Amino acid sequence: MASALRTLVLNADYRPLSTFPPSLWAPEDAILAVLKDKVDVVESWDAVYRSQKVTLAVPKVIALKHYVAVDAEPRFCRRAILVRDRFTCQYCGRRFAAAELTFDHVVPRSAGGRTCWTNILTACVGCNSLKGSVPANYSGRRGVPAGRSLRPLKEPRRPTAAELFRAGLDSLPDRLIEDFGSWLYWSTELDA
Ligand SMILES: [Zn+2]
């Protein structure tokens, strides 16, 4: 069996369990869940899993039989901040790999700034060092030093679970979109 194959796991309502990271299982785990009657197979890969006991098409998409409650309140963590800010420096607006982004306190810790949704945003190393320990300001030109303080693209805030889910979709690698696009996207709300 091709080891690169992955199985997308949907909740009982056919929405992906998560998008950051995407809810993917190793096919062996998916097959175990199928055999235990915990999931329905929605779609299969064009590949067959064979063991002494079973021969089964490798599941591509499975859905849990019992709905699992997903977090109503997104947890405040590094990955969630990166996803909320779409891996984009919130000062210069350029996209970076996660490893090249820092977590900037809009109001620096030295000035009493807290580590929370509304005071943390992603910044590239260049912008972060340009900003230094000066509080960001919300006037002046975006991303351009006004005096010595940078203006963020937008005020950071606590995202809703739906917003993070959508932002997570936007951050998925192209390969996953190709493989699972319709299952990942068709449950998202239509833009007004
Ligand atoms: Zn930047």
Tab-separated table of C-alpha atoms and ligand atoms in Angstrom:
chain	number	residue	atom	x	y	z
A	1	MET	CA	0.000	0.000	0.000
A	2	ALA	CA	1.294	3.419	-0.920
A	3	SER	CA	2.290	4.988	2.352
A	4	ALA	CA	1.644	8.500	1.057
A	5	LEU	CA	-2.103	7.900	1.063
A	6	ARG	CA	-3.999	9.652	3.819
A	7	THR	CA	-7.577	9.440	4.938
A	8	LEU	CA	-9.586	12.603	5.560
A	9	VAL	CA	-11.769	12.355	8.657
A	10	LEU	CA	-15.117	14.112	8.657
A	11	ASN	CA	-17.347	14.637	11.631
A	12	ALA	CA	-20.805	13.034	11.605
A	13	ASP	CA	-22.098	16.210	9.924
A	14	TYR	CA	-19.561	15.717	7.102
A	15	ARG	CA	-17.494	18.742	8.039
A	16	PRO	CA	-13.762	18.057	8.422
A	17	LEU	CA	-12.885	17.629	12.101
A	18	SER	CA	-10.295	20.374	11.765
A	19	THR	CA	-8.397	22.315	9.136
A	20	PHE	CA	-5.325	23.341	11.135
A	21	PRO	CA	-3.914	20.840	11.029
A	22	PRO	CA	-6.289	19.064	8.661
A	23	SER	CA	-7.866	15.942	10.174
A	24	LEU	CA	-5.930	13.244	8.320
A	25	TRP	CA	-5.327	9.718	9.529
A	26	ALA	CA	-2.959	7.024	8.377
A	27	PRO	CA	-5.009	4.546	6.305
A	28	GLU	CA	-4.256	1.782	8.831
A	29	ASP	CA	-6.017	3.782	11.549
A	30	ALA	CA	-8.922	4.520	9.230
A	31	ILE	CA	-9.290	0.829	8.370
A	32	LEU	CA	-9.237	-0.081	12.048
A	33	ALA	CA	-12.057	2.410	12.650
A	34	VAL	CA	-14.004	0.938	9.727
A	35	LEU	CA	-13.594	-2.583	11.117
A	36	LYS	CA	-14.725	-1.391	14.539
A	37	ASP	CA	-17.783	0.157	12.888
A	38	LYS	CA	-16.936	3.613	14.218
A	39	VAL	CA	-16.935	5.345	10.826
A	40	ASP	CA	-18.638	5.235	7.452
A	41	VAL	CA	-16.515	5.109	4.322
A	42	VAL	CA	-17.502	8.064	2.154
A	43	GLU	CA	-14.959	7.603	-0.612
A	44	SER	CA	-12.086	5.194	-1.276
A	45	TRP	CA	-8.701	5.449	-2.913
A	46	ASP	CA	-8.055	3.357	-5.987
A	47	ALA	CA	-5.877	1.076	-3.865
A	48	VAL	CA	-6.462	-2.049	-1.861
A	49	TYR	CA	-5.418	-2.918	1.668
A	50	ARG	CA	-4.766	-6.585	2.253
A	51	SER	CA	-4.030	-8.366	5.485
A	52	GLN	CA	-4.549	-11.962	6.592
A	53	LYS	CA	-8.060	-11.127	7.723
A	54	VAL	CA	-9.347	-8.406	5.433
A	55	THR	CA	-9.176	-7.049	1.926
A	56	LEU	CA	-10.527	-3.553	1.726
A	57	ALA	CA	-10.333	-0.535	-0.546
A	58	VAL	CA	-8.180	2.069	1.215
A	59	PRO	CA	-10.551	4.685	2.631
A	60	LYS	CA	-9.976	8.171	1.244
A	61	VAL	CA	-12.706	9.962	3.166
A	62	ILE	CA	-14.458	8.639	6.249
A	63	ALA	CA	-17.161	10.121	8.468
A	64	LEU	CA	-17.542	9.488	12.174
A	65	LYS	CA	-20.778	7.763	13.099
A	66	HIS	CA	-21.092	9.778	16.273
A	67	TYR	CA	-20.748	13.549	16.248
A	68	VAL	CA	-17.749	14.873	18.148
A	69	ALA	CA	-18.119	18.324	19.696
A	70	VAL	CA	-15.552	20.705	18.235
A	71	ASP	CA	-14.111	23.576	20.235
A	72	ALA	CA	-16.513	26.481	20.325
A	73	GLU	CA	-13.755	28.761	21.540
A	74	PRO	CA	-10.497	28.534	19.620
A	75	ARG	CA	-7.567	27.758	21.871
A	76	PHE	CA	-4.935	30.490	22.053
A	77	CYS	CA	-1.750	28.900	20.714
A	78	ARG	CA	1.016	29.600	18.227
A	79	ARG	CA	-0.533	27.598	15.418
A	80	ALA	CA	-3.903	29.315	15.837
A	81	ILE	CA	-2.261	32.759	15.705
A	82	LEU	CA	-0.346	31.831	12.542
A	83	VAL	CA	-3.543	30.580	10.941
A	84	ARG	CA	-5.601	33.612	12.057
A	85	ASP	CA	-2.975	35.899	10.515
A	86	ARG	CA	-2.666	33.613	7.471
A	87	PHE	CA	1.118	33.277	7.840
A	88	THR	CA	1.362	36.926	6.862
A	89	CYS	CA	3.447	39.602	8.541
A	90	GLN	CA	0.867	41.977	9.942
A	91	TYR	CA	3.143	44.969	9.338
A	92	CYS	CA	4.446	44.529	5.773
A	93	GLY	CA	1.691	42.179	4.571
A	94	ARG	CA	4.062	39.624	3.077
A	95	ARG	CA	3.552	35.887	3.470
A	96	PHE	CA	6.248	33.794	5.161
A	97	ALA	CA	6.940	30.241	6.246
A	98	ALA	CA	5.995	29.668	9.887
A	99	ALA	CA	9.656	29.443	10.907
A	100	GLU	CA	10.314	32.939	9.560
A	101	LEU	CA	7.545	34.590	11.539
A	102	THR	CA	7.717	35.927	15.070
A	103	PHE	CA	4.951	36.673	17.547
A	104	ASP	CA	4.897	40.373	18.203
A	105	HIS	CA	3.334	42.083	21.196
A	106	VAL	CA	1.476	45.113	19.773
A	107	VAL	CA	1.939	46.775	23.140
A	108	PRO	CA	5.311	45.448	24.287
A	109	ARG	CA	5.517	43.389	27.454
A	110	SER	CA	7.817	46.051	28.865
A	111	ALA	CA	4.919	48.495	28.528
A	112	GLY	CA	2.462	46.145	30.198
A	113	GLY	CA	1.241	44.421	27.005
A	114	ARG	CA	-0.361	41.052	27.637
A	115	THR	CA	0.078	37.785	25.743
A	116	CYS	CA	-3.450	37.371	24.411
A	117	TRP	CA	-5.432	37.325	21.168
A	118	THR	CA	-5.852	41.099	21.095
A	119	ASN	CA	-2.190	41.938	21.659
A	120	ILE	CA	-0.300	39.309	19.646
A	121	LEU	CA	0.179	39.227	15.903
A	122	THR	CA	2.594	37.619	13.483
A	123	ALA	CA	5.477	39.741	12.244
A	124	CYS	CA	8.442	38.935	10.052
A	125	VAL	CA	11.875	39.206	11.606
A	126	GLY	CA	12.619	42.417	9.696
A	127	CYS	CA	9.475	44.216	10.782
A	128	ASN	CA	9.768	42.938	14.332
A	129	SER	CA	13.271	44.313	14.721
A	130	LEU	CA	12.242	47.562	13.027
A	131	LYS	CA	9.396	47.870	15.504
A	132	GLY	CA	11.655	47.088	18.426
A	133	SER	CA	10.074	47.618	21.821
A	134	VAL	CA	7.942	50.543	20.702
A	135	PRO	CA	4.169	50.088	20.892
A	136	ALA	CA	2.436	49.797	17.513
A	137	ASN	CA	0.119	52.618	16.594
A	138	TYR	CA	-3.097	52.564	14.640
A	139	SER	CA	-2.650	55.806	12.785
A	140	GLY	CA	-0.313	56.709	9.979
A	141	ARG	CA	0.454	54.600	6.935
A	142	ARG	CA	0.131	50.849	7.240
A	143	GLY	CA	3.365	49.001	7.745
A	144	VAL	CA	5.335	52.208	7.479
A	145	PRO	CA	7.082	53.652	10.501
A	146	ALA	CA	5.213	56.713	11.755
A	147	GLY	CA	7.853	58.290	13.881
A	148	ARG	CA	9.283	55.136	15.345
A	149	SER	CA	6.169	53.019	15.610
A	150	LEU	CA	4.721	50.647	13.051
A	151	ARG	CA	1.062	50.383	12.178
A	152	PRO	CA	-0.372	46.862	11.932
A	153	LEU	CA	-2.559	45.920	8.969
A	154	LYS	CA	-5.421	45.300	11.344
A	155	GLU	CA	-6.094	45.153	15.047
A	156	PRO	CA	-5.628	41.606	16.300
A	157	ARG	CA	-8.702	40.036	17.857
A	158	ARG	CA	-10.035	36.724	19.048
A	159	PRO	CA	-11.239	34.722	16.022
A	160	THR	CA	-14.395	32.640	16.066
A	161	ALA	CA	-14.083	28.889	15.489
A	162	ALA	CA	-15.655	29.352	12.036
A	163	GLU	CA	-13.161	32.067	11.092
A	164	LEU	CA	-10.215	29.903	12.116
A	165	PHE	CA	-11.660	26.923	10.246
A	166	ARG	CA	-11.901	29.041	7.093
A	167	ALA	CA	-8.434	30.526	7.607
A	168	GLY	CA	-7.112	26.991	8.089
A	169	LEU	CA	-8.541	26.002	4.713
A	170	ASP	CA	-6.744	28.920	3.081
A	171	SER	CA	-3.446	27.710	4.540
A	172	LEU	CA	-3.651	24.104	3.336
A	173	PRO	CA	-1.059	22.835	0.857
A	174	ASP	CA	-2.224	22.613	-2.778
A	175	ARG	CA	-1.802	18.842	-2.793
A	176	LEU	CA	-4.441	18.446	-0.099
A	177	ILE	CA	-6.845	20.732	-1.949
A	178	GLU	CA	-6.374	18.584	-5.053
A	179	ASP	CA	-7.044	15.368	-3.166
A	180	PHE	CA	-9.834	16.479	-0.875
A	181	GLY	CA	-11.001	19.862	-2.175
A	182	SER	CA	-14.707	19.245	-2.368
A	183	TRP	CA	-14.863	17.584	1.065
A	184	LEU	CA	-12.864	20.361	2.632
A	185	TYR	CA	-14.828	23.194	1.121
A	186	TRP	CA	-18.414	22.310	0.529
A	187	SER	CA	-19.428	22.693	4.145
A	188	THR	CA	-18.112	26.240	4.471
A	189	GLU	CA	-20.575	29.079	4.441
A	190	LEU	CA	-21.131	30.939	1.226
A	191	ASP	CA	-19.689	34.407	1.185
A	192	ALA	CA	-22.420	36.997	1.194
B	1	ZN	ZN	7.125	42.277	7.780
